[in-house]
């Protein structure tokens, strides 16, 4: 039976277009459908989202031909400093410094704003001869047959493919329509996000400062600018968000400290509720989930998008190799290879993130001493630090070829 395309991708955020490019480069025909008109995301400028991309993710973006168009907007990370602190007293005595020399391959990562990445990905899929982008259309139904999948759009249009991939974010309709349940919980925390201008150069150093209500991440952007993700309890975040800009900055300054000199708000402020949402399965017949549709995590470790791009590399590799072997790539036994590859890795990341958030969002004096000693020990043991640095660069575990700098 003939289909409109090989693979239907629901969701043109970040992981959807990245997957489309990876698959199209190995010969698949792909249709990407997104509810928003093409290019709408990022049109209004900085929306508070900036990603700490690992070296592995940067390699994948290079392999799919997107890195060259964003690299001038990306800030290489020279160092990551993790410290324990109390509001008003600055960083505590135990600091872990992951410096440039920690790994041999170059910077462990880059900070890149969402607006540049989403625009580059959209432009790349629009230009690729094997990808069709349908923007401003919502997928409302899907029907799985023995050899194909048909999806229905709100406009009444129908499209068929050999399989469908849900890249439709944390509230994935693709997963829900397939009967895939989700687990997770609300952290009772929200992330206050904004960009800041500062007086002194940041030197490419990112900071993760652990304060009792939750972490404050300071991510360097090109120039004398940074983006912050400031975690507070939901009630306190709502209260702080409602303050005017001057009062907001007064609240932030003692938490931020004065190591970058005077700080000034640059643009709008945002608040995002933080929750964990995990799909109980990543695949079913002729269907796979990728990115936040499979696993929406806490931003504490900056791993949300990196984990999604690892899904992209793994699924593109599994489908391409299956097709080269003459297999029906949409069959559940093929898709289960992808699920086996990714589920354990994601479970490990979620466990580490949950532990970090519990241990560090806590002002119990004993817990404070324990974590201070832990940070001190990491700093004193170069072997352990080197492992953690490689982990932070995304270079450990079973890496997809696109993340090793190879083609599939
Ligand atoms: C507001 C916000 C702030 C964030 N900040 C950070 C951060 O600072 N650091 C970090 O690492 N991560 C952050 N994240 C997480 C990070 O953005 C995600 O991990 C990443 O965007 C996931 O990409 P995705 O492509 O899987 O999903 P998304 O980016 O959520 O894209 C999903 C896409 O699916 C489309 N869609 C949904 N349903 C349908 C449908 N029925 N039909 C058609 N299209 C549909 C949507 O229009 C959307 O474009 C943030 C997320 C959000 C939402």
Short mmCIF file of N, CA, C and O in Angstrom, two decimals, residues 58-184:
data_model
loop_
_atom_site.label_atom_id
_atom_site.label_comp_id
_atom_site.label_asym_id
_atom_site.label_seq_id
_atom_site.Cartn_x
_atom_site.Cartn_y
_atom_site.Cartn_z
N UNK A 58 26.21 18.95 20.56
CA UNK A 58 26.80 19.84 19.54
C UNK A 58 27.27 19.01 18.33
O UNK A 58 27.09 19.41 17.18
N UNK A 59 27.81 17.83 18.61
CA UNK A 59 28.24 16.95 17.50
C UNK A 59 27.05 16.51 16.66
O UNK A 59 27.14 16.44 15.44
N UNK A 60 25.94 16.20 17.33
CA UNK A 60 24.75 15.77 16.58
C UNK A 60 24.25 16.92 15.70
O UNK A 60 23.94 16.73 14.52
N UNK A 61 24.23 18.14 16.27
CA UNK A 61 23.76 19.29 15.48
C UNK A 61 24.70 19.55 14.30
O UNK A 61 24.27 19.98 13.23
N UNK A 62 25.99 19.27 14.48
CA UNK A 62 26.94 19.41 13.37
C UNK A 62 26.63 18.37 12.30
O UNK A 62 26.56 18.67 11.11
N UNK A 63 26.40 17.13 12.75
CA UNK A 63 26.16 16.03 11.79
C UNK A 63 24.89 16.27 10.97
O UNK A 63 24.83 15.88 9.80
N UNK A 64 23.87 16.92 11.55
CA UNK A 64 22.63 17.15 10.77
C UNK A 64 22.66 18.51 10.06
O UNK A 64 21.65 18.96 9.51
N UNK A 65 23.81 19.19 10.11
CA UNK A 65 24.01 20.40 9.30
C UNK A 65 23.44 21.68 9.88
O UNK A 65 23.21 22.64 9.15
N UNK A 66 23.22 21.74 11.21
CA UNK A 66 22.59 22.92 11.80
C UNK A 66 23.59 23.78 12.58
O UNK A 66 23.40 24.99 12.74
N UNK A 67 24.68 23.16 13.05
CA UNK A 67 25.57 23.88 13.97
C UNK A 67 26.16 25.15 13.35
O UNK A 67 26.26 26.19 14.01
N UNK A 68 26.54 25.07 12.06
CA UNK A 68 27.19 26.23 11.43
C UNK A 68 26.32 27.49 11.50
O UNK A 68 26.82 28.59 11.63
N UNK A 69 24.99 27.31 11.42
CA UNK A 69 24.15 28.51 11.43
C UNK A 69 23.85 29.03 12.84
O UNK A 69 23.27 30.09 12.97
N UNK A 70 24.23 28.29 13.89
CA UNK A 70 23.99 28.81 15.25
C UNK A 70 25.27 29.09 16.02
O UNK A 70 25.24 29.73 17.07
N UNK A 71 26.40 28.65 15.49
CA UNK A 71 27.62 28.68 16.31
C UNK A 71 28.03 30.09 16.74
O UNK A 71 28.58 30.26 17.83
N UNK A 72 27.70 31.09 15.92
CA UNK A 72 28.07 32.46 16.31
C UNK A 72 27.25 32.97 17.49
O UNK A 72 27.61 33.97 18.12
N UNK A 73 26.13 32.32 17.76
CA UNK A 73 25.29 32.72 18.91
C UNK A 73 25.56 31.86 20.14
O UNK A 73 24.92 32.04 21.17
N UNK A 74 26.44 30.87 20.00
CA UNK A 74 26.66 29.91 21.10
C UNK A 74 27.86 30.33 21.94
O UNK A 74 28.91 30.69 21.41
N UNK A 75 27.70 30.29 23.25
CA UNK A 75 28.78 30.63 24.17
C UNK A 75 29.47 29.34 24.63
O UNK A 75 28.86 28.53 25.32
N UNK A 76 30.76 29.14 24.26
CA UNK A 76 31.44 27.94 24.76
C UNK A 76 31.61 28.02 26.28
O UNK A 76 31.85 29.09 26.83
N UNK A 77 31.46 26.87 26.94
CA UNK A 77 31.63 26.82 28.39
C UNK A 77 33.09 26.55 28.71
O UNK A 77 33.64 25.54 28.28
N UNK A 78 33.72 27.44 29.46
CA UNK A 78 35.11 27.19 29.83
C UNK A 78 35.17 26.43 31.16
O UNK A 78 36.13 25.74 31.43
N UNK A 79 34.15 26.58 31.97
CA UNK A 79 34.19 26.03 33.30
C UNK A 79 32.78 25.95 33.86
O UNK A 79 31.93 26.78 33.53
N UNK A 80 32.52 24.94 34.70
CA UNK A 80 31.25 24.87 35.42
C UNK A 80 31.57 24.85 36.90
O UNK A 80 32.33 24.00 37.36
N UNK A 81 31.02 25.79 37.65
CA UNK A 81 31.29 25.84 39.09
C UNK A 81 30.02 25.49 39.86
O UNK A 81 28.98 26.11 39.67
N UNK A 82 30.17 24.51 40.72
CA UNK A 82 29.03 24.07 41.54
C UNK A 82 29.33 24.44 42.97
O UNK A 82 30.39 24.09 43.50
N UNK A 83 28.44 25.19 43.61
CA UNK A 83 28.71 25.55 44.99
C UNK A 83 27.44 25.56 45.81
O UNK A 83 26.33 25.61 45.28
N UNK A 84 27.65 25.52 47.10
CA UNK A 84 26.57 25.45 48.06
C UNK A 84 26.46 26.84 48.68
O UNK A 84 27.48 27.46 48.97
N UNK A 85 25.28 27.35 48.88
CA UNK A 85 25.21 28.69 49.44
C UNK A 85 23.95 28.95 50.22
O UNK A 85 23.04 28.12 50.27
N UNK A 86 23.94 30.11 50.86
CA UNK A 86 22.75 30.56 51.56
C UNK A 86 22.47 31.97 51.04
O UNK A 86 23.42 32.73 50.85
N UNK A 87 21.20 32.34 50.84
CA UNK A 87 20.96 33.70 50.36
C UNK A 87 21.63 34.72 51.26
O UNK A 87 21.57 34.60 52.48
N UNK A 88 22.32 35.66 50.67
CA UNK A 88 22.96 36.72 51.45
C UNK A 88 24.38 36.42 51.84
O UNK A 88 25.13 37.31 52.18
N UNK A 89 24.80 35.14 51.77
CA UNK A 89 26.17 34.82 52.19
C UNK A 89 27.03 34.39 51.00
O UNK A 89 28.20 34.08 51.17
N UNK A 90 26.43 34.32 49.80
CA UNK A 90 27.21 33.93 48.62
C UNK A 90 27.54 32.46 48.64
O UNK A 90 26.94 31.68 49.38
N UNK A 91 28.53 32.08 47.83
CA UNK A 91 28.88 30.67 47.69
C UNK A 91 29.53 30.14 48.96
O UNK A 91 30.28 30.85 49.63
N UNK A 92 29.24 28.89 49.30
CA UNK A 92 29.84 28.23 50.45
C UNK A 92 31.29 27.85 50.18
O UNK A 92 31.79 28.07 49.09
N UNK A 93 31.97 27.22 51.17
CA UNK A 93 33.39 26.96 51.02
C UNK A 93 33.72 25.82 50.05
O UNK A 93 34.82 25.76 49.53
N UNK A 94 32.80 24.90 49.80
CA UNK A 94 33.12 23.77 48.95
C UNK A 94 32.63 24.02 47.54
O UNK A 94 31.45 24.17 47.30
N UNK A 95 33.56 24.07 46.64
CA UNK A 95 33.23 24.40 45.26
C UNK A 95 33.82 23.32 44.36
O UNK A 95 34.95 22.91 44.55
N UNK A 96 33.00 22.83 43.44
CA UNK A 96 33.56 21.92 42.43
C UNK A 96 33.76 22.73 41.17
O UNK A 96 32.85 23.42 40.71
N UNK A 97 34.95 22.66 40.62
CA UNK A 97 35.22 23.40 39.39
C UNK A 97 35.53 22.40 38.29
O UNK A 97 36.49 21.65 38.39
N UNK A 98 34.68 22.39 37.28
CA UNK A 98 34.94 21.54 36.11
C UNK A 98 35.56 22.45 35.05
O UNK A 98 34.85 23.16 34.35
N UNK A 99 36.91 22.42 34.98
CA UNK A 99 37.53 23.39 34.09
C UNK A 99 37.79 22.79 32.71
O UNK A 99 37.67 21.59 32.49
N UNK A 100 38.17 23.66 31.78
CA UNK A 100 38.34 23.29 30.38
C UNK A 100 39.28 22.09 30.22
O UNK A 100 39.09 21.23 29.38
N UNK A 101 40.35 22.06 31.04
CA UNK A 101 41.32 20.99 30.90
C UNK A 101 40.80 19.63 31.33
O UNK A 101 41.46 18.63 31.21
N UNK A 102 39.56 19.59 31.89
CA UNK A 102 39.01 18.35 32.41
C UNK A 102 38.82 17.28 31.36
O UNK A 102 38.88 16.10 31.65
N UNK A 103 38.52 17.67 30.13
CA UNK A 103 38.41 16.68 29.06
C UNK A 103 39.27 17.13 27.89
O UNK A 103 39.64 18.29 27.79
N UNK A 104 39.58 16.17 26.98
CA UNK A 104 40.53 16.48 25.91
C UNK A 104 39.86 17.04 24.67
O UNK A 104 40.52 17.61 23.80
N UNK A 105 38.56 16.87 24.53
CA UNK A 105 37.90 17.15 23.25
C UNK A 105 37.56 18.62 23.02
O UNK A 105 37.03 18.97 21.99
N UNK A 106 37.83 19.51 23.98
CA UNK A 106 37.46 20.92 23.79
C UNK A 106 36.43 21.31 24.83
O UNK A 106 36.31 20.65 25.86
N UNK A 107 35.64 22.39 24.59
CA UNK A 107 34.65 22.80 25.59
C UNK A 107 33.67 21.67 25.86
O UNK A 107 33.28 20.95 24.95
N UNK A 108 33.28 21.52 27.15
CA UNK A 108 32.35 20.43 27.51
C UNK A 108 30.95 20.73 26.99
O UNK A 108 30.10 19.85 26.92
N UNK A 109 30.71 21.99 26.64
CA UNK A 109 29.37 22.32 26.16
C UNK A 109 29.28 23.77 25.74
O UNK A 109 30.28 24.52 25.76
N UNK A 110 28.06 24.15 25.36
CA UNK A 110 27.79 25.51 24.87
C UNK A 110 26.44 25.96 25.44
O UNK A 110 25.56 25.13 25.66
N UNK A 111 26.27 27.25 25.62
CA UNK A 111 24.96 27.79 25.97
C UNK A 111 24.39 28.45 24.72
O UNK A 111 25.06 29.27 24.08
N UNK A 112 23.16 28.09 24.41
CA UNK A 112 22.53 28.59 23.18
C UNK A 112 21.06 28.90 23.47
O UNK A 112 20.36 28.10 24.08
N UNK A 113 20.62 30.07 23.01
CA UNK A 113 19.22 30.45 23.23
C UNK A 113 18.29 29.67 22.31
O UNK A 113 18.62 29.41 21.14
N UNK A 114 17.11 29.36 22.84
CA UNK A 114 16.10 28.60 22.10
C UNK A 114 15.77 29.26 20.76
O UNK A 114 15.63 28.60 19.75
N UNK A 115 15.65 30.60 20.76
CA UNK A 115 15.18 31.27 19.53
C UNK A 115 16.13 31.03 18.36
O UNK A 115 15.70 30.88 17.22
N UNK A 116 17.46 30.96 18.62
CA UNK A 116 18.40 30.73 17.52
C UNK A 116 18.34 29.27 17.05
O UNK A 116 18.38 28.98 15.86
N UNK A 117 18.24 28.36 18.03
CA UNK A 117 18.21 26.94 17.67
C UNK A 117 16.92 26.58 16.94
O UNK A 117 16.95 25.90 15.90
N UNK A 118 15.77 27.05 17.47
CA UNK A 118 14.51 26.65 16.81
C UNK A 118 14.43 27.25 15.40
O UNK A 118 13.98 26.58 14.47
N UNK A 119 14.93 28.47 15.23
CA UNK A 119 14.89 29.08 13.89
C UNK A 119 15.78 28.31 12.91
O UNK A 119 15.38 28.01 11.79
N UNK A 120 16.97 27.94 13.37
CA UNK A 120 17.91 27.23 12.48
C UNK A 120 17.35 25.86 12.08
O UNK A 120 17.48 25.43 10.93
N UNK A 121 16.72 25.18 13.05
CA UNK A 121 16.15 23.86 12.74
C UNK A 121 14.99 23.99 11.75
O UNK A 121 14.87 23.22 10.80
N UNK A 122 14.13 25.00 11.97
CA UNK A 122 12.99 25.20 11.05
C UNK A 122 13.50 25.54 9.65
O UNK A 122 13.02 24.98 8.65
N UNK A 123 14.48 26.43 9.55
CA UNK A 123 15.03 26.79 8.23
C UNK A 123 15.61 25.56 7.54
O UNK A 123 15.44 25.37 6.33
N UNK A 124 16.29 24.71 8.31
CA UNK A 124 16.95 23.54 7.71
C UNK A 124 15.91 22.54 7.19
O UNK A 124 16.09 21.97 6.11
N UNK A 125 14.81 22.33 7.93
CA UNK A 125 13.82 21.36 7.40
C UNK A 125 13.08 21.95 6.20
O UNK A 125 12.74 21.24 5.27
N UNK A 126 12.88 23.28 6.21
CA UNK A 126 12.20 23.89 5.06
C UNK A 126 13.05 23.72 3.79
O UNK A 126 12.53 23.58 2.69
N UNK A 127 14.38 23.74 3.97
CA UNK A 127 15.27 23.67 2.80
C UNK A 127 15.56 22.23 2.37
O UNK A 127 16.08 22.01 1.28
N UNK A 128 15.25 21.23 3.20
CA UNK A 128 15.63 19.85 2.87
C UNK A 128 14.65 19.23 1.88
O UNK A 128 13.43 19.21 2.13
N UNK A 129 15.14 18.70 0.75
CA UNK A 129 14.21 18.18 -0.27
C UNK A 129 13.39 16.98 0.19
O UNK A 129 12.34 16.69 -0.39
N UNK A 130 13.82 16.27 1.22
CA UNK A 130 13.07 15.07 1.64
C UNK A 130 12.16 15.32 2.85
O UNK A 130 11.58 14.39 3.39
N UNK A 131 12.09 16.61 3.29
CA UNK A 131 11.22 16.91 4.44
C UNK A 131 10.12 17.89 4.00
O UNK A 131 10.39 18.88 3.32
N UNK A 132 8.89 17.62 4.42
CA UNK A 132 7.78 18.56 4.20
C UNK A 132 7.33 19.06 5.56
O UNK A 132 7.07 18.25 6.46
N UNK A 133 7.25 20.38 5.72
CA UNK A 133 6.78 20.95 6.98
C UNK A 133 5.36 21.48 6.79
O UNK A 133 5.11 22.29 5.90
N UNK A 134 4.45 20.99 7.63
CA UNK A 134 3.08 21.51 7.61
C UNK A 134 2.89 22.25 8.93
O UNK A 134 2.80 21.64 9.99
N UNK A 135 2.87 23.59 8.86
CA UNK A 135 2.74 24.39 10.07
C UNK A 135 1.32 24.89 10.26
O UNK A 135 0.53 24.93 9.31
N UNK A 136 0.98 25.26 11.51
CA UNK A 136 -0.35 25.81 11.79
C UNK A 136 -1.46 24.76 11.69
O UNK A 136 -2.62 25.10 11.46
N UNK A 137 -1.13 23.49 11.87
CA UNK A 137 -2.11 22.40 11.79
C UNK A 137 -1.96 21.51 13.02
O UNK A 137 -0.84 21.11 13.38
N UNK A 138 -3.08 21.17 13.66
CA UNK A 138 -3.03 20.33 14.87
C UNK A 138 -3.46 18.91 14.56
O UNK A 138 -4.49 18.71 13.89
N UNK A 139 -2.70 17.95 15.03
CA UNK A 139 -3.06 16.53 14.86
C UNK A 139 -4.11 16.20 15.93
O UNK A 139 -3.90 16.46 17.11
N UNK A 140 -5.23 15.61 15.50
CA UNK A 140 -6.31 15.33 16.47
C UNK A 140 -6.62 13.85 16.60
O UNK A 140 -7.29 13.44 17.54
N UNK A 141 -6.18 13.03 15.64
CA UNK A 141 -6.48 11.59 15.74
C UNK A 141 -5.42 10.79 15.01
O UNK A 141 -4.72 11.31 14.14
N UNK A 142 -5.28 9.51 15.39
CA UNK A 142 -4.36 8.62 14.68
C UNK A 142 -4.96 7.21 14.68
O UNK A 142 -5.60 6.81 15.64
N UNK A 143 -4.76 6.51 13.56
CA UNK A 143 -5.27 5.14 13.45
C UNK A 143 -4.14 4.27 12.94
O UNK A 143 -3.53 4.57 11.90
N UNK A 144 -3.83 3.21 13.69
CA UNK A 144 -2.72 2.33 13.31
C UNK A 144 -3.27 1.10 12.59
O UNK A 144 -4.15 0.41 13.11
N UNK A 145 -2.79 0.87 11.36
CA UNK A 145 -3.19 -0.32 10.60
C UNK A 145 -2.07 -1.34 10.63
O UNK A 145 -1.04 -1.12 11.27
N UNK A 146 -2.22 -2.47 9.91
CA UNK A 146 -1.19 -3.51 9.94
C UNK A 146 0.15 -3.04 9.35
O UNK A 146 1.22 -3.48 9.78
N UNK A 147 0.11 -2.12 8.36
CA UNK A 147 1.36 -1.73 7.71
C UNK A 147 1.54 -0.22 7.63
O UNK A 147 2.49 0.27 7.02
N UNK A 148 0.63 0.54 8.23
CA UNK A 148 0.75 2.00 8.14
C UNK A 148 0.00 2.68 9.27
O UNK A 148 -0.68 2.03 10.06
N UNK A 149 0.16 4.01 9.34
CA UNK A 149 -0.55 4.83 10.32
C UNK A 149 -1.20 5.98 9.57
O UNK A 149 -0.57 6.56 8.68
N UNK A 150 -2.43 6.32 9.93
CA UNK A 150 -3.09 7.50 9.34
C UNK A 150 -3.35 8.49 10.46
O UNK A 150 -3.87 8.11 11.51
N UNK A 151 -2.96 9.75 10.24
CA UNK A 151 -3.28 10.77 11.23
C UNK A 151 -4.25 11.78 10.63
O UNK A 151 -4.24 12.03 9.42
N UNK A 152 -5.08 12.35 11.49
CA UNK A 152 -6.06 13.34 11.03
C UNK A 152 -5.72 14.69 11.64
O UNK A 152 -5.39 14.78 12.83
N UNK A 153 -5.82 15.72 10.84
CA UNK A 153 -5.55 17.09 11.29
C UNK A 153 -6.88 17.79 11.58
O UNK A 153 -7.94 17.39 11.06
N UNK A 154 -6.81 18.84 12.39
CA UNK A 154 -8.03 19.56 12.78
C UNK A 154 -8.75 20.10 11.55
O UNK A 154 -9.98 20.23 11.53
N UNK A 155 -8.02 20.39 10.47
CA UNK A 155 -8.63 20.92 9.24
C UNK A 155 -9.40 19.85 8.48
O UNK A 155 -10.06 20.16 7.48
N UNK A 156 -9.30 18.61 8.90
CA UNK A 156 -9.98 17.52 8.20
C UNK A 156 -9.06 16.73 7.27
O UNK A 156 -9.41 15.65 6.79
N UNK A 157 -7.85 17.26 7.03
CA UNK A 157 -6.91 16.59 6.15
C UNK A 157 -6.39 15.31 6.81
O UNK A 157 -6.23 15.25 8.04
N UNK A 158 -6.11 14.29 6.00
CA UNK A 158 -5.53 13.04 6.52
C UNK A 158 -4.19 12.78 5.87
O UNK A 158 -3.99 13.10 4.69
N UNK A 159 -3.25 12.19 6.62
CA UNK A 159 -1.93 11.88 6.10
C UNK A 159 -1.56 10.47 6.55
O UNK A 159 -1.84 10.09 7.69
N UNK A 160 -0.90 9.72 5.65
CA UNK A 160 -0.49 8.37 6.05
C UNK A 160 1.02 8.21 5.96
O UNK A 160 1.69 8.88 5.16
N UNK A 161 1.55 7.34 6.80
CA UNK A 161 2.99 7.04 6.81
C UNK A 161 3.20 5.62 7.28
O UNK A 161 2.27 4.97 7.77
N UNK A 162 4.44 5.14 7.14
CA UNK A 162 4.71 3.77 7.62
C UNK A 162 4.78 3.73 9.14
O UNK A 162 4.60 2.70 9.76
N UNK A 163 5.06 4.89 9.75
CA UNK A 163 5.01 4.99 11.22
C UNK A 163 4.88 6.45 11.62
O UNK A 163 5.05 7.35 10.79
N UNK A 164 4.57 6.70 12.90
CA UNK A 164 4.45 8.06 13.42
C UNK A 164 5.37 8.22 14.62
O UNK A 164 5.56 7.26 15.40
N UNK A 165 6.00 9.40 14.74
CA UNK A 165 6.82 9.68 15.92
C UNK A 165 6.22 10.89 16.64
O UNK A 165 5.99 11.94 16.03
N UNK A 166 5.96 10.74 17.93
CA UNK A 166 5.44 11.84 18.73
C UNK A 166 6.58 12.65 19.31
O UNK A 166 7.33 12.19 20.17
N UNK A 167 6.75 13.86 18.77
CA UNK A 167 7.73 14.82 19.33
C UNK A 167 6.92 16.01 19.82
O UNK A 167 7.29 17.16 19.61
N UNK A 168 5.76 15.71 20.43
CA UNK A 168 4.80 16.77 20.72
C UNK A 168 4.79 17.21 22.17
O UNK A 168 3.78 17.70 22.68
N UNK A 169 5.94 17.05 22.84
CA UNK A 169 6.14 17.70 24.13
C UNK A 169 5.50 16.97 25.31
O UNK A 169 4.98 15.86 25.19
N UNK A 170 5.56 17.67 26.46
CA UNK A 170 5.19 17.06 27.74
C UNK A 170 3.76 16.53 27.82
O UNK A 170 3.48 15.64 28.59
N UNK A 171 2.85 17.17 27.07
CA UNK A 171 1.46 16.69 27.12
C UNK A 171 1.15 15.95 25.82
O UNK A 171 0.08 16.15 25.22
N UNK A 172 2.06 15.08 25.43
CA UNK A 172 1.97 14.40 24.14
C UNK A 172 0.60 13.77 23.86
O UNK A 172 0.20 12.80 24.51
N UNK A 173 -0.08 14.31 22.85
CA UNK A 173 -1.35 13.71 22.41
C UNK A 173 -1.08 12.40 21.69
O UNK A 173 -1.90 11.49 21.73
N UNK A 174 0.08 12.29 21.02
CA UNK A 174 0.42 11.06 20.31
C UNK A 174 0.48 9.89 21.30
O UNK A 174 -0.05 8.81 21.04
N UNK A 175 1.10 10.13 22.46
CA UNK A 175 1.19 9.09 23.49
C UNK A 175 -0.20 8.78 24.03
O UNK A 175 -0.60 7.61 24.15
N UNK A 176 -0.97 9.84 24.35
CA UNK A 176 -2.29 9.63 24.95
C UNK A 176 -3.20 8.84 23.99
O UNK A 176 -3.89 7.91 24.40
N UNK A 177 -3.16 9.21 22.70
CA UNK A 177 -4.04 8.51 21.73
C UNK A 177 -3.65 7.05 21.57
O UNK A 177 -4.47 6.22 21.23
N UNK A 178 -2.37 6.73 21.84
CA UNK A 178 -1.93 5.33 21.74
C UNK A 178 -2.17 4.58 23.06
O UNK A 178 -1.80 3.42 23.20
N UNK A 179 -2.75 5.26 24.05
CA UNK A 179 -3.04 4.61 25.33
C UNK A 179 -1.80 4.46 26.20
O UNK A 179 -1.81 3.67 27.15
N UNK A 180 -0.75 5.21 25.91
CA UNK A 180 0.47 5.14 26.74
C UNK A 180 0.27 6.05 27.94
O UNK A 180 0.05 7.26 27.79
N UNK A 181 0.35 5.46 29.13
CA UNK A 181 0.11 6.25 30.35
C UNK A 181 1.38 6.99 30.77
O UNK A 181 2.48 6.63 30.35
N UNK A 182 1.21 8.00 31.62
CA UNK A 182 2.36 8.76 32.11
C UNK A 182 2.42 8.68 33.63
O UNK A 182 1.38 8.55 34.29
N UNK A 183 3.65 8.75 34.15
CA UNK A 183 3.81 8.87 35.60
C UNK A 183 4.59 10.15 35.85
O UNK A 183 5.19 10.70 34.93
N UNK A 184 4.65 10.56 37.10
CA UNK A 184 5.44 11.75 37.42
C UNK A 184 4.85 12.48 38.59
O UNK A 184 3.93 11.97 39.24
#
